[in-house]
Coordinates of C-alpha atoms in Angstrom, one line a residue:
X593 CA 0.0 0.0 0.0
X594 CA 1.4 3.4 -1.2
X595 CA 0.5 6.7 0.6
X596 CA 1.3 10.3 -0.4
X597 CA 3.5 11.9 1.9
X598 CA 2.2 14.9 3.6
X599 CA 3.3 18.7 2.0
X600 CA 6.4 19.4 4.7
X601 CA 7.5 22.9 5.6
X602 CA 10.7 23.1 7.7
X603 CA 11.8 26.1 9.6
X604 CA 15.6 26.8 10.3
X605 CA 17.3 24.5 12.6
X606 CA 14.3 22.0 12.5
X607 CA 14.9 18.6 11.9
X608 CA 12.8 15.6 9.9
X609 CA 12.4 12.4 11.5
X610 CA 10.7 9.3 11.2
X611 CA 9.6 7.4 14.4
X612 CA 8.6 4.1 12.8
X613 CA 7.2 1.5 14.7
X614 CA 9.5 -2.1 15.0
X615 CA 6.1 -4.2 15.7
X616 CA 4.7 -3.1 12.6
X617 CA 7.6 -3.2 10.5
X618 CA 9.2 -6.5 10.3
X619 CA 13.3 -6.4 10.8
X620 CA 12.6 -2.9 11.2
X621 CA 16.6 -1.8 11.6
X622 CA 17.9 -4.8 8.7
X623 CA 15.5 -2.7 6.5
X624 CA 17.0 0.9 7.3
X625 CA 20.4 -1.1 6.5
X626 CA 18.4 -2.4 3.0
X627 CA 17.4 1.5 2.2
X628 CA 20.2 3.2 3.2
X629 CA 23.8 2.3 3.5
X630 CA 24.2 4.5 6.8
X631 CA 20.8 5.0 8.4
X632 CA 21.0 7.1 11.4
X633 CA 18.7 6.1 13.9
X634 CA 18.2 4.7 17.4
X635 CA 15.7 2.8 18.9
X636 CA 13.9 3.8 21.7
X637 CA 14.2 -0.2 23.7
X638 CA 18.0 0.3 23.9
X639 CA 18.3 -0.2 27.6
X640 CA 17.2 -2.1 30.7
X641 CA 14.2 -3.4 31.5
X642 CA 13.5 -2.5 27.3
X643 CA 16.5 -4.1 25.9
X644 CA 15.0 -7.5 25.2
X645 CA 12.3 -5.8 23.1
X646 CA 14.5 -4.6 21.1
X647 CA 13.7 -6.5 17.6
X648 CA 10.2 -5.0 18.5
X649 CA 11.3 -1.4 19.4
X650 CA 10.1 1.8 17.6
X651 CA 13.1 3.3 16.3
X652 CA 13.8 7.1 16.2
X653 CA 15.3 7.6 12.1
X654 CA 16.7 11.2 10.9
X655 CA 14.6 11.1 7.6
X656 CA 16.6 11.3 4.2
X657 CA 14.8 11.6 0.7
X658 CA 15.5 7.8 0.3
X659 CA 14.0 6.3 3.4
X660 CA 11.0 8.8 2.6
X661 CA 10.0 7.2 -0.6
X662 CA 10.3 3.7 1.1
X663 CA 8.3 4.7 4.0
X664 CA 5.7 6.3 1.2
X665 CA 5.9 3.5 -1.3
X666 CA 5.5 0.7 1.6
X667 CA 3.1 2.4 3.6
X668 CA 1.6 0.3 6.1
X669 CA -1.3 2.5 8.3
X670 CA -0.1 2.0 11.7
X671 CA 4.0 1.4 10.8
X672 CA 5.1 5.1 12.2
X673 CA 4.9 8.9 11.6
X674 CA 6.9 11.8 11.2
X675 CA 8.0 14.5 13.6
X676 CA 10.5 17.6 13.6
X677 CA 12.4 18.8 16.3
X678 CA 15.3 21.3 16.9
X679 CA 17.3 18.7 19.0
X680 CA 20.3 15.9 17.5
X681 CA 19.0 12.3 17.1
X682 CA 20.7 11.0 20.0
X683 CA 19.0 13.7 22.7
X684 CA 15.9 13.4 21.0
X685 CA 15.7 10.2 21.5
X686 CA 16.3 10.3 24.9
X687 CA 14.0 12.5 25.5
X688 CA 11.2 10.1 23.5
X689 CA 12.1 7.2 26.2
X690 CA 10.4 8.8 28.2
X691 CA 7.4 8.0 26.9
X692 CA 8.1 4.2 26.6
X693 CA 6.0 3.6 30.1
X694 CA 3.0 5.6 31.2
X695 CA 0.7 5.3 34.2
X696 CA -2.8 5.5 33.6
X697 CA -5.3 7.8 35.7
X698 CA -5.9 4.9 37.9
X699 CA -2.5 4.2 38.3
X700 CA -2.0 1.1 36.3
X701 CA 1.3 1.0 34.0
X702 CA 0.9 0.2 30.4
X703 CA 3.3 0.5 27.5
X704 CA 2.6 3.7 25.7
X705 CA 3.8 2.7 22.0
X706 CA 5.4 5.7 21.3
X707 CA 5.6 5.1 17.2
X708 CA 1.3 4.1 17.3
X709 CA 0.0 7.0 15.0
X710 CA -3.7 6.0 16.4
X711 CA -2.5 6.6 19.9
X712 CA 0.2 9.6 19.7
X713 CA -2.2 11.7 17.5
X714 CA -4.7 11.4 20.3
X715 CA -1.8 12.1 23.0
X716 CA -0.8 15.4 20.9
X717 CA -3.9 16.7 20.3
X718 CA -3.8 19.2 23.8
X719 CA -0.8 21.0 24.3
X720 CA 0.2 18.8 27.0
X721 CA 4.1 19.7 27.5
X722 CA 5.1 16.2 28.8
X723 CA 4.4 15.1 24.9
X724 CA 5.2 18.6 22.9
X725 CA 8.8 19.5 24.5
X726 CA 11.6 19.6 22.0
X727 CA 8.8 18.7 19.0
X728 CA 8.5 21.4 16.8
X729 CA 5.5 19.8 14.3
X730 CA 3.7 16.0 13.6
X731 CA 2.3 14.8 11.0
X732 CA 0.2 11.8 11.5
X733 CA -1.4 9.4 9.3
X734 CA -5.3 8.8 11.0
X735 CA -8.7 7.7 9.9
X736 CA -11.1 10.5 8.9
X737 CA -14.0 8.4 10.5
X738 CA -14.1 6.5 13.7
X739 CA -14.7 3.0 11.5
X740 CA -13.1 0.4 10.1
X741 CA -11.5 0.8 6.7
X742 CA -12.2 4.6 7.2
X743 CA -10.2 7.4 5.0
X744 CA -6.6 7.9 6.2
X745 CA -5.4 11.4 6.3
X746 CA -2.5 13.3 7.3
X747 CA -3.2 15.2 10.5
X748 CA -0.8 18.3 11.0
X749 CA 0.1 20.5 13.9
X750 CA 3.1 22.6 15.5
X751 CA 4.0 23.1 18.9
X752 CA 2.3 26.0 20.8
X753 CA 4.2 25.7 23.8
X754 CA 4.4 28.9 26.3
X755 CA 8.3 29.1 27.1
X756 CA 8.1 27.9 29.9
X757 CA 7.2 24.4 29.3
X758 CA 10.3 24.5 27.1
X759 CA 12.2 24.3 30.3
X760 CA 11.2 21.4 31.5
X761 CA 13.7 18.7 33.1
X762 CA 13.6 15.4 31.3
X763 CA 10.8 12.9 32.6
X764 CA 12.5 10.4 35.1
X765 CA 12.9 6.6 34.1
X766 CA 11.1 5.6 37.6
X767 CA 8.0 8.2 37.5
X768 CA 6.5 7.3 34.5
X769 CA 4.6 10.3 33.0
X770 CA 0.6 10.0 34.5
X771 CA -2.3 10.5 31.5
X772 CA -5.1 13.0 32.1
X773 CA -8.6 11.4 32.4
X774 CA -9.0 13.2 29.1
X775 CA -6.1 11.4 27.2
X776 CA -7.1 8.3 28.7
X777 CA -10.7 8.4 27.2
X778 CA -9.4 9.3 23.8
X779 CA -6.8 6.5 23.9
X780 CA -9.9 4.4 24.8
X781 CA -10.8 5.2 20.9
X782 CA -7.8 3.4 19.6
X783 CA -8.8 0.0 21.7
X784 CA -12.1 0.4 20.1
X785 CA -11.0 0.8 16.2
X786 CA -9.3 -2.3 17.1
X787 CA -12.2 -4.1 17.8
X788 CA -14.0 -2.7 14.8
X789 CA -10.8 -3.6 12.5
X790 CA -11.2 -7.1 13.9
X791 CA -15.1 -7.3 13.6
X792 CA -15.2 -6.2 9.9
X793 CA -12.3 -8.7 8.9
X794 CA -14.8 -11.4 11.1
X795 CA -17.6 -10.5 8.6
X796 CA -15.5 -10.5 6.1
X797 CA -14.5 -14.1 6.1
X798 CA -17.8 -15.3 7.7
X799 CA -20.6 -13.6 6.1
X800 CA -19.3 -11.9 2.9
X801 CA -22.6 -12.0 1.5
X802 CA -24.3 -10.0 4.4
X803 CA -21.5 -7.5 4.2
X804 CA -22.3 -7.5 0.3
X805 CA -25.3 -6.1 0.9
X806 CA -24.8 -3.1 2.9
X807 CA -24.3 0.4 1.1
X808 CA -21.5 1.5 4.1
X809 CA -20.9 -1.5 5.2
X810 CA -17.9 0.2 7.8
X811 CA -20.6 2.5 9.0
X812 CA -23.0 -0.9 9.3
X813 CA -20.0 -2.4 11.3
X814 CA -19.9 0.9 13.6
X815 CA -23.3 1.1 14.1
X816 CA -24.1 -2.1 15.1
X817 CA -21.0 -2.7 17.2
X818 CA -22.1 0.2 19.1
X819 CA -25.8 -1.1 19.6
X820 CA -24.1 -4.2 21.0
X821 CA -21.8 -2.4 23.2
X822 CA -24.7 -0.2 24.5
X823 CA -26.6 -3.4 24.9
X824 CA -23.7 -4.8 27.4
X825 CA -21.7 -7.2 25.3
X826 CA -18.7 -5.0 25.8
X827 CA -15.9 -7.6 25.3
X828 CA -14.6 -8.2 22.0
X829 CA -15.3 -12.3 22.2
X830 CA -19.3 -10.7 23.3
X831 CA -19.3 -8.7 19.9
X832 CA -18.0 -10.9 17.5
X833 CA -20.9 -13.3 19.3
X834 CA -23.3 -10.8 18.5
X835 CA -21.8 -10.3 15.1
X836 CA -22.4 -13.7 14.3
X837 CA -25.9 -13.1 15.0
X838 CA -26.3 -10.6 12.9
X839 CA -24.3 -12.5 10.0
X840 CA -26.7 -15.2 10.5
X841 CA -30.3 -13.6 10.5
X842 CA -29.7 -10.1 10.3
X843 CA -31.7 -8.0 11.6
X844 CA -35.3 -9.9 11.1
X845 CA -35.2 -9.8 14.8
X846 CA -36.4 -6.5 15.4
X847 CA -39.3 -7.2 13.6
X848 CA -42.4 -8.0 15.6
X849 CA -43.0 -11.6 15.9
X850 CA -39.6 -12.6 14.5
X851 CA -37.0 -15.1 16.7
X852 CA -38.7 -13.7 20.1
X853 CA -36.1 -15.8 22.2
X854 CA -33.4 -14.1 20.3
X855 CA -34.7 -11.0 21.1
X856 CA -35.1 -12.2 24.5
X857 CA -31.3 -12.8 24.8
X858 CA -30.5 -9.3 23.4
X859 CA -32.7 -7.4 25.1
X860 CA -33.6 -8.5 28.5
X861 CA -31.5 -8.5 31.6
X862 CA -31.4 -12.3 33.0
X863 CA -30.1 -14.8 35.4
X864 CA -27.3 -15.3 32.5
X865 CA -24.0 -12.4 31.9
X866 CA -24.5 -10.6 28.9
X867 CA -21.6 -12.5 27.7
X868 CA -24.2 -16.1 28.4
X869 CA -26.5 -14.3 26.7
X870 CA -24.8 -13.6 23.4
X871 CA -23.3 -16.5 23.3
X872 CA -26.6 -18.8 23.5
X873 CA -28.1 -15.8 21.0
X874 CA -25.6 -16.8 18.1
X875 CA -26.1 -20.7 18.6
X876 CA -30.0 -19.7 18.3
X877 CA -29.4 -17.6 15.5
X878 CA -26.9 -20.1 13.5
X879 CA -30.0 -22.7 14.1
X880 CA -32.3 -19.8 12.6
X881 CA -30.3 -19.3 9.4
X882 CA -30.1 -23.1 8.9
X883 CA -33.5 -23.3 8.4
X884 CA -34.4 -20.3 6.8
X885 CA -36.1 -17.8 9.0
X886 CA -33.7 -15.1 7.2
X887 CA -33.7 -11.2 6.2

């Protein structure tokens, strides 16, 4: 998959780079080597407790008119993105371990996946300092829609900073840096593409035909995900249960007099989880479309 790059304006002293994500990208730093005899680069897992990570690390690459093209020409949607800063590629990237860890606002730890565009656009969208210092600009590849197989576009934006925040001491490797409610919420949205990623690819190999029919069918995927979710089947095992059901039978159950037990299961509050529920809903429904109570 090819994707244009994004129109790039530098301002003096600013630096391109690419921060390209080693899960994503397999052999991430044999590549570099494959694109450019002399990549300059580091990756961000380069010390304890990262260092055995490292074939999976996200990698910090000053960004050269040859690795360009190959990061255009090979253009995978959640492989990296690319950033300018002021600072030399060795303290930038120092400064970028810093976000390797965070601490959620219930004070869990989670890996932060510093090269996710999904995440990091989400994370730079306020002009949260801990994120923004020594950045100058981003440019992120993101969906246009919240859906699966939605639009990708580049989304641009340069530090607004007050100079003070520019003063900032480094973050410390033991106090990892603490999201805001807010952030945390909007990071929530990446967990849920996910899960509509995975649910359209389930009705793709299940129930082509049902897909077939819908006019938006990522918007179909959305919607009904969402019922679902409202409904209480908020795992992802609960709503590919409850995508089978719709796979199977469609939505003949919301018409009056049609599967009533189905309904039953997706309606009603019971004795049973909502993840019992579900489950017995799609062995009804697979029973349903075997012998032809259909859409």
């Amino acid at each position: 998959m090819s994707f244009s790059l994004p129109e790039i304006v530098l301002h003096k002293e600013e630096q391109l780079y690419l921060l390209l994500d080693g899960g994503q990208i397999a052999q991430l730093e044999r590549r570099l080597f494959e694109i450019a005899d002399t990549p300059a680069y580091q990756p961000l897992y380069l010390y304890a407790p990262w260092e055995s990570l490292r074939e999976v690390s996200p990698c910090l690459v000053v960004a050269t008119e040859p690795l360009l093209r190959w990061y255009a020409a090979e253009f995978q949607p959640n492989s990296g993105y690319l950033l300018a800063s002021t600072l030399a590629l060795l303290p930038f990237a120092e400064r970028l371990r810093g976000w390797i860890e965070a601490q959620s606002p219930y004070g869990s730890r989670i890996l932060l996946k510093p090269a996710q565009p999904e995440g990091m656009y989400r994370l730079f969208q306020d002009d949260d300092p801990r994120f923004w210092q020594d950045i100058t600009q981003v440019w992120i590849p993101v969906r246009e829609q919240l859906q699966p197989r939605s639009k990708l576009i580049w989304w641009h934006k340069t530090a607004n900073l007050p100079a003070t925040a520019t003063k900032m001491p480094p973050l410390r490797e033991n106090a990892p840096l603490r999201l805001s409610d807010a952030q945390w919420q909007r990071l929530g949205d990446v967990s849920w593409l996910n899960s509509l990623d995975t649910l359209y690819r389930h009705m793709e190999k299940w129930f082509p035909g049902r897909l077939a029919e819908q006019e938006t069918p990522n918007q179909w995927i959305t919607d009904w995900a969402t019922w679902g979710y409202k409904q209480g089947f908020t795992s992802l095992r609960d709503l590919m249960f409850f995508s089978n059901v719709i796979g199977y039978i469609g939505t003949v159950w919301l018409d009056d007099g049609h599967c009533p037990d189905i309904v039953d299961l997706l309606m009603n509050a019971s004795v049973l989880t909502p993840s019992q529920r579900i489950e017995k809903a799609a062995q009804l429904a697979e029973i349903q479309n075997k012998i032809g109570i259909e859409q």
